[in-house]
Coordinates of C-alpha atoms in Angstrom, one line a residue:
Chain A
X78 CA -28.6 -8.7 20.6
X79 CA -27.3 -12.5 20.3
X80 CA -27.2 -11.8 16.0
X81 CA -25.6 -8.5 16.5
X82 CA -22.6 -10.1 19.1
X83 CA -22.3 -13.0 16.5
X84 CA -21.5 -10.6 13.6
X85 CA -19.5 -7.8 15.4
X86 CA -17.6 -11.6 16.9
X87 CA -17.0 -12.6 13.5
X88 CA -15.8 -9.3 12.1
X89 CA -13.0 -9.1 15.2
X90 CA -12.3 -12.8 14.3
X91 CA -11.5 -12.2 10.9
X92 CA -9.9 -9.0 11.2
X93 CA -7.5 -9.9 14.1
X94 CA -6.3 -13.6 13.6
X95 CA -5.4 -12.2 10.4
X96 CA -1.2 -12.7 11.1
X97 CA -0.7 -9.3 8.8
X98 CA -3.0 -7.4 11.5
X99 CA -0.8 -8.6 14.0
X100 CA 2.2 -8.1 12.3
X101 CA 1.1 -4.4 11.6
X102 CA 0.2 -3.4 15.0
X103 CA 3.5 -5.2 16.2
X104 CA 5.0 -2.9 13.6
X105 CA 3.3 0.3 14.5
X106 CA 4.0 0.0 18.3
X107 CA 7.6 -0.7 17.4
X108 CA 8.0 2.6 15.3
X109 CA 5.9 4.6 17.4
X110 CA 8.7 3.0 20.3
X111 CA 11.3 4.3 18.3
X112 CA 10.0 7.6 17.4
X113 CA 9.1 8.3 21.3
X114 CA 12.9 7.2 21.8
X115 CA 14.0 10.0 18.9
X116 CA 11.4 12.9 19.9
X117 CA 12.3 12.5 23.8
X118 CA 15.4 13.3 23.1
X119 CA 14.6 16.2 20.9
X120 CA 12.0 17.3 23.5
X121 CA 14.6 17.1 26.1
X122 CA 17.0 19.1 24.4
X123 CA 14.6 21.9 23.5
X124 CA 13.4 22.6 27.2
X125 CA 16.6 22.1 28.9
X126 CA 18.8 23.8 26.4
X127 CA 18.3 27.5 27.0
X128 CA 20.4 30.9 28.1
X129 CA 19.4 33.0 30.7
X130 CA 20.4 36.6 30.2
X131 CA 20.3 38.6 33.2
X132 CA 22.8 41.8 33.7
X133 CA 21.4 43.0 36.7
X134 CA 18.2 42.5 38.5
X135 CA 16.0 42.3 42.2
X136 CA 16.6 39.9 44.5
X137 CA 13.6 38.1 43.5
X138 CA 14.7 38.0 40.0
X139 CA 17.9 36.3 41.0
X140 CA 15.7 33.5 42.9
X141 CA 14.0 33.1 39.5
X142 CA 17.0 32.8 38.2
X143 CA 18.6 30.0 40.2
X144 CA 15.5 28.3 39.8
X145 CA 16.2 28.6 35.8
X146 CA 19.3 27.2 36.4
X147 CA 18.2 24.0 37.9
X148 CA 16.1 23.1 34.8
X149 CA 19.3 23.3 32.9
X150 CA 19.6 27.0 32.0
X151 CA 23.1 28.7 31.4
X152 CA 23.5 32.1 32.8
X153 CA 25.1 35.0 30.3
X154 CA 25.4 38.6 31.2
X155 CA 25.0 40.6 27.5
X156 CA 22.9 39.0 25.0
X157 CA 24.6 37.8 21.4
X158 CA 22.9 36.2 18.5
X159 CA 25.4 33.8 19.1
X160 CA 23.5 32.9 21.6
X161 CA 20.3 31.6 19.6
X162 CA 22.4 29.2 17.7
X163 CA 24.3 27.5 20.6
X164 CA 20.7 27.0 22.9
X165 CA 17.0 26.9 21.6
X166 CA 16.2 29.6 23.5
X167 CA 17.0 31.8 25.6
X168 CA 15.5 33.5 28.4
X169 CA 15.7 37.6 29.6
X170 CA 15.5 38.9 33.0
X171 CA 13.7 42.4 33.3
X172 CA 16.1 44.3 35.6
X173 CA 12.9 45.3 37.7
X174 CA 11.8 41.5 37.9
X175 CA 8.7 41.3 40.7
X176 CA 5.9 39.2 40.4
X177 CA 3.7 39.7 38.3
X178 CA 6.7 39.4 35.8
X179 CA 7.4 40.2 32.5
X180 CA 9.6 37.8 30.6
X181 CA 10.7 37.1 27.6
X182 CA 11.6 34.3 25.4
X183 CA 13.3 34.2 22.6
X184 CA 13.8 30.8 20.4
X185 CA 15.2 30.6 17.2
X186 CA 14.0 27.2 16.0
X187 CA 10.4 25.7 15.8
X188 CA 7.5 27.5 14.7
X189 CA 4.2 26.2 17.4
X190 CA 7.6 24.7 19.5
X191 CA 8.5 27.7 20.9
X192 CA 7.1 27.1 24.4
X193 CA 9.6 26.8 27.3
X194 CA 8.2 25.1 30.2
X195 CA 11.1 25.7 32.6
X196 CA 10.0 29.1 32.9
X197 CA 7.1 28.0 34.7
X198 CA 8.6 25.4 36.4
X199 CA 11.1 27.8 37.6
X200 CA 8.6 30.3 38.4
X201 CA 6.3 28.0 40.2
X202 CA 9.0 27.2 42.6
X203 CA 10.3 30.7 43.0
X204 CA 6.3 31.4 44.1
X205 CA 6.6 28.4 46.4
X206 CA 10.1 29.5 48.0
X207 CA 9.1 33.6 48.6
X208 CA 5.0 32.5 49.8
X209 CA 3.0 33.9 47.0
X210 CA 0.6 31.8 45.4
X211 CA 1.0 30.2 42.5
X212 CA -1.0 32.1 40.0
X213 CA 0.0 34.7 37.1
X214 CA 3.1 35.0 38.3
X215 CA 5.3 35.3 34.8
X216 CA 3.8 36.6 31.6
X217 CA 5.6 35.0 29.3
X218 CA 6.4 37.1 25.5
X219 CA 7.4 34.4 23.0
X220 CA 9.5 35.5 20.1
X221 CA 10.7 33.1 17.2
X222 CA 14.2 34.2 16.0
X223 CA 14.7 32.6 12.8
X224 CA 17.1 33.0 9.7
X225 CA 19.1 36.0 11.4
X226 CA 16.0 38.2 13.1
X227 CA 13.0 37.8 15.0
X228 CA 9.8 37.0 13.7
X229 CA 7.2 39.6 13.2
X230 CA 3.2 39.0 14.2
X231 CA 3.0 38.7 9.9
X232 CA 5.7 36.5 9.4
X233 CA 3.8 34.3 12.1
X234 CA 0.5 35.0 10.3
X235 CA 2.7 33.8 6.9
X236 CA 3.9 31.1 7.8
X237 CA 1.0 29.9 9.9
X238 CA -1.3 30.2 6.8
X239 CA 1.0 28.6 4.4
X240 CA 2.0 25.8 6.6
X241 CA -1.5 24.6 7.2
X242 CA -2.6 23.6 4.0
X243 CA 0.6 22.0 3.2
X244 CA 0.2 20.2 6.0
X245 CA -3.6 19.3 5.9
X246 CA -2.8 18.5 1.5
X247 CA 0.1 16.5 2.8
X248 CA -1.9 14.4 5.4
X249 CA -4.8 13.6 2.9
X250 CA -2.6 13.0 0.0
X251 CA -0.7 10.4 2.1
X252 CA -3.8 8.9 3.6
X253 CA -6.1 8.8 0.9
X254 CA -3.4 6.9 -1.8
X255 CA -2.4 4.2 0.8
X256 CA -6.2 3.8 1.8
X257 CA -7.0 3.9 -1.9
X258 CA -4.0 1.4 -2.9
X259 CA -4.9 -1.1 0.0
X260 CA -8.8 -1.3 -1.2
X261 CA -7.9 -1.7 -4.8
X262 CA -5.0 -4.5 -3.8
X263 CA -7.4 -6.4 -1.2
X264 CA -10.6 -6.6 -3.6
X265 CA -7.6 -8.0 -6.2
X266 CA -6.6 -10.8 -3.2
X267 CA -10.4 -11.5 -2.2
X268 CA -11.5 -12.2 -5.9
X269 CA -8.4 -14.2 -6.9
X270 CA -8.0 -11.9 -9.9
X271 CA -4.0 -11.4 -9.1
X272 CA -3.9 -15.6 -10.3
X273 CA -6.1 -14.7 -13.3
X274 CA -4.1 -11.4 -14.4
X275 CA -0.5 -12.6 -14.0
X276 CA -1.2 -15.5 -16.5
X277 CA -1.9 -12.9 -19.1
X278 CA 0.5 -10.6 -21.1
X279 CA 0.0 -8.6 -17.5
X280 CA 4.0 -8.8 -15.5
X281 CA 3.6 -8.0 -12.0
X282 CA 5.5 -4.8 -13.0
X283 CA 2.4 -3.8 -15.0
X284 CA 0.3 -4.6 -12.1
X285 CA 2.5 -2.3 -9.4
X286 CA 2.2 0.6 -12.0
X287 CA -1.3 1.0 -12.9
X288 CA -2.3 0.5 -9.3
X289 CA -0.1 3.4 -8.3
X290 CA -1.3 5.4 -11.1
X291 CA -4.9 4.7 -10.4
X292 CA -4.7 5.4 -6.8
X293 CA -2.9 8.6 -7.5
X294 CA -6.0 9.3 -9.9
X295 CA -8.6 8.5 -8.1
X296 CA -6.9 10.4 -4.3
X297 CA -6.6 13.3 -7.2
X298 CA -10.2 13.6 -7.9
X299 CA -11.2 13.3 -4.1
X300 CA -8.7 15.9 -3.4
X301 CA -10.2 18.0 -5.9
X302 CA -13.6 17.7 -4.3
X303 CA -12.3 18.0 -0.9
X304 CA -10.6 21.1 -2.2
X305 CA -13.4 22.8 -3.5
X306 CA -15.0 22.4 0.2
X307 CA -11.8 23.6 1.8
X308 CA -11.5 26.9 -0.5
X309 CA -15.1 27.7 1.1
X310 CA -14.0 26.9 4.7
X311 CA -10.9 28.1 4.5
X312 CA -11.9 31.3 3.4
X313 CA -14.6 31.3 5.6
X314 CA -12.5 30.8 8.7
X315 CA -9.2 32.7 8.1
X316 CA -8.4 36.1 6.9
X317 CA -6.1 36.4 3.9
X318 CA -2.0 36.6 4.1
X319 CA -0.8 40.4 3.5
X320 CA 1.5 38.7 1.0
X321 CA 3.3 42.3 0.5
X322 CA 5.3 42.4 3.5
X323 CA 7.8 44.9 4.0
X324 CA 9.0 44.0 7.7
X325 CA 9.4 40.6 7.3
X326 CA 12.6 38.1 7.7
X327 CA 11.3 36.4 4.6
X328 CA 12.5 37.3 1.5
X329 CA 10.5 35.5 -0.6
X330 CA 6.9 36.3 1.4
X331 CA 5.2 37.9 -1.7
X332 CA 6.3 34.2 -3.3
X333 CA 4.2 32.1 -1.0
X334 CA 2.3 30.5 -3.7
X335 CA 5.6 29.1 -5.7
X336 CA 6.7 27.9 -1.6
X337 CA 3.2 25.7 -1.6
X338 CA 4.3 24.5 -5.0
X339 CA 7.7 23.5 -4.3
X340 CA 6.3 21.7 -0.8
X341 CA 4.2 20.0 -3.3
X342 CA 6.5 18.4 -5.4
X343 CA 8.0 17.3 -2.1
X344 CA 4.1 15.7 -1.2
X345 CA 4.2 13.9 -4.7
X346 CA 7.4 11.3 -4.1
X347 CA 6.2 10.8 -0.5
X348 CA 3.3 9.6 -1.8
X349 CA 4.6 7.7 -4.1
X350 CA 6.2 5.8 -1.5
X351 CA 3.4 5.5 0.7
X352 CA 1.5 4.2 -1.9
X353 CA 4.0 1.6 -2.6
X354 CA 4.3 0.3 1.1
X355 CA 0.4 0.3 1.2
X356 CA 0.8 -1.8 -2.2
X357 CA 3.3 -4.1 -0.4
X358 CA 1.8 -4.3 2.4
X359 CA -1.8 -4.8 1.5
X360 CA -0.7 -7.6 -1.2
X361 CA 0.1 -9.6 1.8
X362 CA -3.6 -9.4 3.3
X363 CA -6.3 -11.8 2.7
X364 CA -9.5 -9.7 1.8
X365 CA -10.0 -6.1 1.7
X366 CA -11.3 -5.5 5.2
X367 CA -7.6 -6.8 6.1
X368 CA -6.0 -4.9 3.7
X369 CA -7.3 -1.5 4.4
X370 CA -7.0 -2.4 8.5
X371 CA -3.4 -2.7 8.1
X372 CA -1.9 -0.6 5.5
X373 CA -3.2 2.6 6.2
X374 CA -2.4 2.1 9.8
X375 CA 1.2 1.5 8.5
X376 CA 1.2 4.8 6.8
X377 CA 0.1 6.6 9.1
X378 CA 2.9 5.6 12.0
X379 CA 5.0 7.1 8.9
X380 CA 3.0 10.1 8.5
X381 CA 3.3 10.3 12.6
X382 CA 6.8 13.2 12.3
X383 CA 4.9 15.5 10.5
X384 CA 2.2 15.8 12.4
X385 CA 4.5 16.4 14.9
X386 CA 6.6 18.7 12.6
X387 CA 4.6 21.7 14.0
X388 CA 5.4 21.3 17.6
X389 CA 9.1 20.4 17.2
X390 CA 12.7 21.9 16.2
X391 CA 11.9 21.5 12.0
X392 CA 15.9 21.3 11.6
X393 CA 15.5 18.1 13.4
X394 CA 13.0 16.9 11.4
X395 CA 14.4 17.6 8.4
X396 CA 16.5 14.4 8.5
X397 CA 12.8 12.8 8.5
X398 CA 11.4 12.0 4.8
X399 CA 7.8 12.5 5.9
X400 CA 7.9 15.8 7.2
X401 CA 9.9 16.7 4.2
X402 CA 6.9 19.2 2.8
X403 CA 7.0 21.7 5.4
X404 CA 10.7 21.7 5.6
X405 CA 10.6 22.7 2.1
X406 CA 8.1 25.2 2.9
X407 CA 10.0 26.7 5.0
X408 CA 13.4 27.0 3.3
X409 CA 11.5 28.6 0.3
X410 CA 10.3 30.9 2.0
X411 CA 13.7 31.6 3.7
X412 CA 14.6 32.1 0.3
X413 CA 17.1 29.0 1.2
X414 CA 15.7 27.5 -2.5
X415 CA 19.3 25.3 -2.5
X416 CA 18.3 23.7 0.4
X417 CA 14.5 23.5 -0.3
X418 CA 15.3 21.6 -3.8
X419 CA 17.6 19.3 -2.1
X420 CA 15.3 18.1 -0.2
X421 CA 12.7 18.1 -2.9
X422 CA 15.5 16.4 -5.2
X423 CA 16.3 13.9 -2.2
X424 CA 12.6 12.6 -1.8
X425 CA 12.4 11.6 -5.6
X426 CA 15.6 9.7 -5.3
X427 CA 14.1 7.9 -2.3
X428 CA 10.8 7.7 -4.5
X429 CA 12.7 5.9 -7.0
X430 CA 14.8 3.7 -4.9
X431 CA 11.5 2.7 -3.1
X432 CA 9.7 2.0 -6.2
X433 CA 12.8 0.0 -7.4
X434 CA 12.6 -2.6 -4.3
X435 CA 8.7 -2.2 -4.4
X436 CA 9.3 -4.0 -8.3
X437 CA 11.7 -6.2 -6.7
X438 CA 9.9 -7.8 -3.9
X439 CA 6.5 -7.4 -6.2
X440 CA 7.1 -10.8 -8.4
X441 CA 3.9 -13.3 -9.3
X442 CA 4.7 -15.1 -6.3
X443 CA 4.6 -12.6 -3.9
X444 CA 1.7 -11.2 -5.0
X445 CA -0.1 -14.3 -4.9
X446 CA 0.6 -15.0 -1.4
X447 CA 0.8 -18.8 -0.4
X448 CA -0.6 -21.1 -2.4
X449 CA -0.8 -24.3 0.5
Chain B
X7 CA 2.3 -27.6 -27.4
X8 CA 2.3 -28.3 -23.6
X9 CA 5.3 -30.0 -21.8
X10 CA 6.3 -30.8 -18.4
X11 CA 9.2 -33.2 -17.5
X12 CA 9.9 -34.1 -13.9
X13 CA 8.3 -31.2 -12.4
X14 CA 8.6 -30.9 -8.5
X15 CA 7.5 -28.6 -6.4
X16 CA 8.2 -28.3 -2.3
X17 CA 6.0 -25.7 -0.1
X18 CA 7.4 -25.4 3.0
X19 CA 8.2 -29.6 3.8
X20 CA 5.0 -30.9 1.2
X21 CA 6.1 -32.0 -1.5
X22 CA 3.1 -31.1 -3.8
X23 CA 4.6 -32.3 -7.2
X24 CA 7.1 -35.2 -7.4
X25 CA 8.3 -35.4 -11.1
X26 CA 5.3 -34.9 -13.1
X27 CA 5.8 -35.4 -16.8
X28 CA 3.1 -34.5 -19.3
X29 CA 2.7 -33.8 -23.0
X30 CA -0.4 -31.6 -24.6
X31 CA -0.7 -31.7 -28.7
X32 CA -2.0 -29.1 -30.8
X33 CA -6.0 -30.3 -31.1
X34 CA -6.0 -32.2 -28.3
X35 CA -7.9 -31.7 -25.3
X36 CA -5.9 -33.3 -22.1
X37 CA -7.4 -34.3 -19.0
X38 CA -5.4 -33.9 -15.4
X39 CA -7.6 -35.5 -12.9
X40 CA -7.3 -36.5 -9.9
X41 CA -8.9 -35.4 -6.0
X42 CA -8.7 -32.3 -4.1
X43 CA -4.8 -32.1 -3.0
X44 CA -3.2 -34.3 -6.2
X45 CA -1.5 -31.5 -7.3
X46 CA -3.6 -30.1 -10.4
X47 CA -3.8 -26.8 -9.7
X48 CA 0.4 -26.6 -9.0
X49 CA 0.9 -27.9 -12.4
X50 CA -1.5 -25.6 -14.0
X51 CA -0.1 -22.5 -12.0
X52 CA 3.4 -23.7 -13.0
X53 CA 2.7 -23.7 -16.6
X54 CA 1.0 -20.7 -16.6
X55 CA 4.3 -19.1 -15.2
X56 CA 2.4 -18.5 -11.9
X57 CA 4.6 -20.6 -9.6
X58 CA 8.4 -21.4 -10.2
X59 CA 8.9 -25.0 -10.4
X60 CA 11.8 -26.5 -7.6
X61 CA 13.0 -29.0 -10.2
X62 CA 12.2 -30.1 -13.3
X63 CA 10.9 -28.2 -16.8
X64 CA 7.8 -27.1 -18.3
X65 CA 7.4 -25.5 -22.2
X66 CA 4.6 -23.8 -24.0
X67 CA 4.8 -23.6 -27.5
X68 CA 8.6 -24.9 -27.2
X69 CA 9.4 -21.8 -24.7
X70 CA 10.4 -22.5 -21.3
X71 CA 7.6 -21.0 -18.6
X72 CA 10.7 -19.3 -17.1
X73 CA 12.5 -17.8 -20.1
X74 CA 12.3 -14.0 -20.9
X75 CA 10.2 -15.2 -24.3
X76 CA 7.6 -16.6 -22.1
X77 CA 6.5 -12.9 -21.8
X78 CA 5.9 -13.3 -25.5
X79 CA 3.7 -16.7 -25.3
X80 CA 1.5 -15.6 -22.8
X81 CA -0.6 -13.5 -25.4
X82 CA -1.3 -17.1 -27.0
X83 CA -2.1 -18.9 -23.4
X84 CA -5.2 -18.4 -21.5
X85 CA -5.2 -19.5 -17.6
X86 CA -8.7 -20.2 -15.9
X87 CA -7.7 -20.5 -12.5
X88 CA -10.5 -22.0 -9.9
X89 CA -11.8 -19.7 -7.3
X90 CA -11.5 -16.4 -9.1
X91 CA -14.5 -14.0 -9.3
X92 CA -14.8 -11.3 -11.4
X93 CA -15.2 -7.7 -9.8
X94 CA -18.9 -6.5 -8.5
X95 CA -18.8 -3.1 -9.5
X96 CA -18.2 -4.0 -13.3
X97 CA -20.7 -4.7 -15.8
X98 CA -20.3 -8.0 -17.7
X99 CA -19.4 -6.0 -20.7
X100 CA -17.1 -3.9 -18.8
X101 CA -14.7 -7.1 -17.3
X102 CA -14.6 -8.7 -21.1
X103 CA -13.0 -5.5 -22.0
X104 CA -10.8 -5.5 -19.4
X105 CA -9.8 -9.1 -20.2
X106 CA -9.3 -8.0 -23.6
X107 CA -7.4 -5.5 -23.3
X108 CA -4.9 -7.2 -21.0
X109 CA -4.6 -9.4 -24.3
X110 CA -4.9 -6.4 -26.9
X111 CA -7.7 -7.7 -28.2
X112 CA -11.1 -6.7 -28.9
X113 CA -13.7 -9.4 -29.7
X114 CA -16.7 -8.7 -27.0
X115 CA -19.5 -9.6 -29.4
X116 CA -18.4 -12.9 -29.3
X117 CA -17.8 -13.2 -25.9
X118 CA -21.3 -11.7 -24.9
X119 CA -22.2 -15.1 -26.9
X120 CA -20.5 -17.4 -25.6
X121 CA -21.5 -16.0 -22.3
X122 CA -25.2 -16.7 -23.1
X123 CA -25.6 -13.6 -20.5
X124 CA -27.5 -11.9 -23.1
X125 CA -28.9 -8.3 -21.9
X126 CA -27.7 -9.4 -18.8
X127 CA -23.9 -8.5 -19.8
X128 CA -24.2 -4.7 -19.5
X129 CA -26.3 -5.1 -15.5
X130 CA -23.5 -5.3 -13.0
X131 CA -21.6 -8.4 -12.1
X132 CA -22.8 -8.2 -8.3
X133 CA -26.3 -9.1 -9.3
X134 CA -24.9 -12.1 -11.1
X135 CA -25.1 -15.9 -9.7
X136 CA -22.4 -17.9 -9.4
X137 CA -22.4 -19.6 -12.6
X138 CA -23.2 -16.7 -14.5
X139 CA -19.6 -15.2 -13.4
X140 CA -18.2 -18.3 -13.7
X141 CA -19.6 -18.4 -17.4
X142 CA -18.3 -14.5 -18.0
X143 CA -14.8 -15.8 -17.1
X144 CA -15.1 -18.6 -19.3
X145 CA -15.8 -16.2 -22.2
X146 CA -13.6 -13.4 -21.9
X147 CA -10.5 -16.0 -21.9
X148 CA -12.1 -18.0 -24.6
X149 CA -12.2 -15.2 -27.3
X150 CA -8.5 -14.1 -26.5
X151 CA -7.2 -15.8 -29.2
X152 CA -5.5 -18.3 -27.2
X153 CA -4.1 -21.2 -28.8
X154 CA -3.2 -22.9 -25.3
X155 CA -5.9 -23.2 -22.7
X156 CA -5.4 -24.2 -18.6
X157 CA -8.5 -24.6 -17.7
X158 CA -9.1 -25.4 -13.9
X159 CA -12.5 -27.2 -13.0
X160 CA -14.0 -24.8 -15.8
X161 CA -17.5 -25.5 -14.8
X162 CA -17.4 -25.2 -11.3
X163 CA -20.7 -24.0 -10.0
X164 CA -22.4 -23.8 -13.6
X165 CA -25.9 -25.7 -13.8
X166 CA -25.6 -29.1 -16.1
X167 CA -27.4 -27.0 -19.1
X168 CA -24.8 -24.5 -19.2
X169 CA -22.0 -27.1 -18.4
X170 CA -23.1 -29.3 -21.2
X171 CA -22.8 -25.9 -23.6
X172 CA -19.3 -24.9 -22.0
X173 CA -18.1 -28.3 -23.3
X174 CA -19.3 -28.4 -26.5
X175 CA -17.7 -25.2 -26.5
X176 CA -14.5 -26.2 -25.3
X177 CA -15.0 -29.1 -28.0
X178 CA -15.5 -26.9 -30.7
X179 CA -12.7 -24.1 -30.0
X180 CA -9.9 -26.7 -29.9
X181 CA -11.0 -27.9 -33.2
X182 CA -11.2 -24.6 -35.1
X183 CA -8.1 -23.2 -33.5
X184 CA -6.2 -26.3 -33.3
X185 CA -5.5 -25.4 -30.0
X186 CA -4.1 -27.5 -26.6
X187 CA -6.3 -27.7 -23.7
X188 CA -5.1 -29.1 -20.0
X189 CA -8.4 -29.8 -18.4
X190 CA -8.1 -29.7 -14.8
X191 CA -11.4 -31.8 -13.0
X192 CA -11.8 -34.0 -10.1
X193 CA -15.2 -34.7 -11.7
X194 CA -14.5 -38.1 -14.0
X195 CA -17.7 -38.1 -15.9
X196 CA -16.9 -34.6 -17.1
X197 CA -13.8 -35.4 -18.1
X198 CA -14.7 -38.5 -20.0
X199 CA -16.8 -36.7 -22.0
X200 CA -14.6 -34.0 -23.1
X201 CA -11.0 -35.4 -23.3
X202 CA -9.0 -37.4 -26.2
X203 CA -6.8 -38.1 -23.0
X204 CA -6.4 -38.1 -19.6
X205 CA -3.7 -37.8 -17.0
X206 CA -4.5 -39.2 -13.2
X207 CA -2.4 -37.3 -10.7
X208 CA -2.6 -38.5 -7.2
X209 CA -0.1 -37.2 -4.2
X210 CA 2.0 -35.3 -6.9
X211 CA 3.3 -37.9 -8.9
X212 CA 1.3 -38.9 -12.2
X213 CA 0.0 -42.7 -11.8
X214 CA -1.4 -43.1 -14.7
X215 CA -2.7 -42.2 -18.7
X216 CA -4.0 -42.8 -21.4
X217 CA -7.5 -42.4 -23.9
X218 CA -10.4 -43.0 -21.6
X219 CA -11.9 -45.5 -23.6
X220 CA -8.3 -47.5 -24.0
X221 CA -7.9 -47.1 -20.1
X222 CA -11.5 -48.3 -19.3
X223 CA -10.9 -51.4 -21.4
X224 CA -7.5 -52.2 -19.9
X225 CA -8.1 -52.3 -17.0
X226 CA -12.2 -53.6 -17.7
X227 CA -13.9 -50.5 -15.9
X228 CA -17.2 -49.0 -16.9
X229 CA -16.0 -45.6 -15.5
X230 CA -12.7 -43.4 -15.2
X231 CA -13.9 -43.2 -12.0
X232 CA -13.2 -47.2 -11.0
X233 CA -10.3 -46.7 -13.5
X234 CA -8.9 -44.5 -11.5
X235 CA -9.9 -46.4 -7.9
X236 CA -8.0 -49.6 -9.4
X237 CA -4.7 -48.0 -10.4
X238 CA -4.8 -46.2 -6.7
X239 CA -5.2 -49.7 -5.2
X240 CA -2.6 -51.3 -7.6
X241 CA 0.4 -48.8 -6.9

């Protein structure tokens, strides 16, 4: 036990005593706080900005409407598609409202983000007011309204089937490249090989390029292996998507593969950004352990919005680069290729800017760290 | 071929170099000797173009190490850092190929000979002793066609027999290629046996220089170590 604890304590001391590890923790926490503030604003807006369409309904229905209003809902007599642009969701109150009630909720954005907790809260409050046990008193039917029409079940299948591979691929590529480049740079730092390499005709710029290229190649090799495994896995658990959907809002539904290709075109520049950031962070680490501990954790924080993109409205996420693979996918599916191309171009411009900055920062003195 | 004038370097508030001026000509091995922390490695790093000096000037083959042209000159310079270690997962041969690739040369056979690794050159470096790793790096760098060698403690961690062999190789190389070698060490006995001239460095300053025999005669000391002690005492 003494030996094990000595080894564990040594490992912890080695990493925790690194000022870069502490900086990565602080940086990560600050980033999460900033994201939290941003996402909280979005979530509050999504869950409190909704319209209630009620023409005639029962007395119980009106109590329910009153409770919905308390949650932030605004009452309208008639439905118009403008409401779906003005609000995040529209709740339809049936004329024969009674418990258990059937309530339709229409949402114009967000794919897995169309849940409206206000409906449940209002239902619970209504049940308490009239003395009914708060059970399944409201049956909710959610519809996603996108690009001027409601998504059919086939549409949702299509989107989910197209989104998941891109989402998984983006996460894998970004995290893999980051981990590989961090380990690679960490080895150079640990062996003090940068000192030797930089004294040869190799420049700091050539080191940056070589590390990015070799890490990408290694990540691609791993992805190919993983991709083969995933193909078997997905074919076992997912039903094939009918790409000849007739009644679909997606103009390009038969073009799902091209949408995925466009999305991947957005993943690549982001992986360059992730690589460059990881390279710069890992170059400050003292050894492999520290490099592989801090750099990927920072990149995971950057990728957080990509994970969140399933649950919050995409038109908010499109301002955040690391959510672009799914944003590009959505616009490609909707046939809005100009927007898809715009974000791909933006990602490449950002990648070039980040590369330029990386070249500027990664001087021999930066790569070698402090000598004293 | 190597020239520094009034070289200065400050790390935070510590003056690591305080006006170091040295010269190394073609065909000579010049020792830079002093205790740990004296400024030897910092001087070598500035000459190798790794560190920017805060004052003064360093030139190699007539080109300032801070000029754009130095990138071209680096092809003729080989720097052996003190603490560098080769990659565990490469074989000795692969490591030599890597270093030669950086210089655009292919001289593996000669490097294998100088390294004295024999058939072990095909084994993974992780199976090598510290001395074998040092010999491998030394041999890789000595066969890239450099005419300026910057050697920081080249025999550190190498056993006596191989250290003697390495010194012989350095002497022969310098003579054959008419190379300029700056040989940093805190082992003054070693420097005495290999260098034509020496610079003593202490606290970032050159405190004495000359040919080993001449210095011993002037300071009436039997070894360079005692010469150094005498210089420090007088300064």
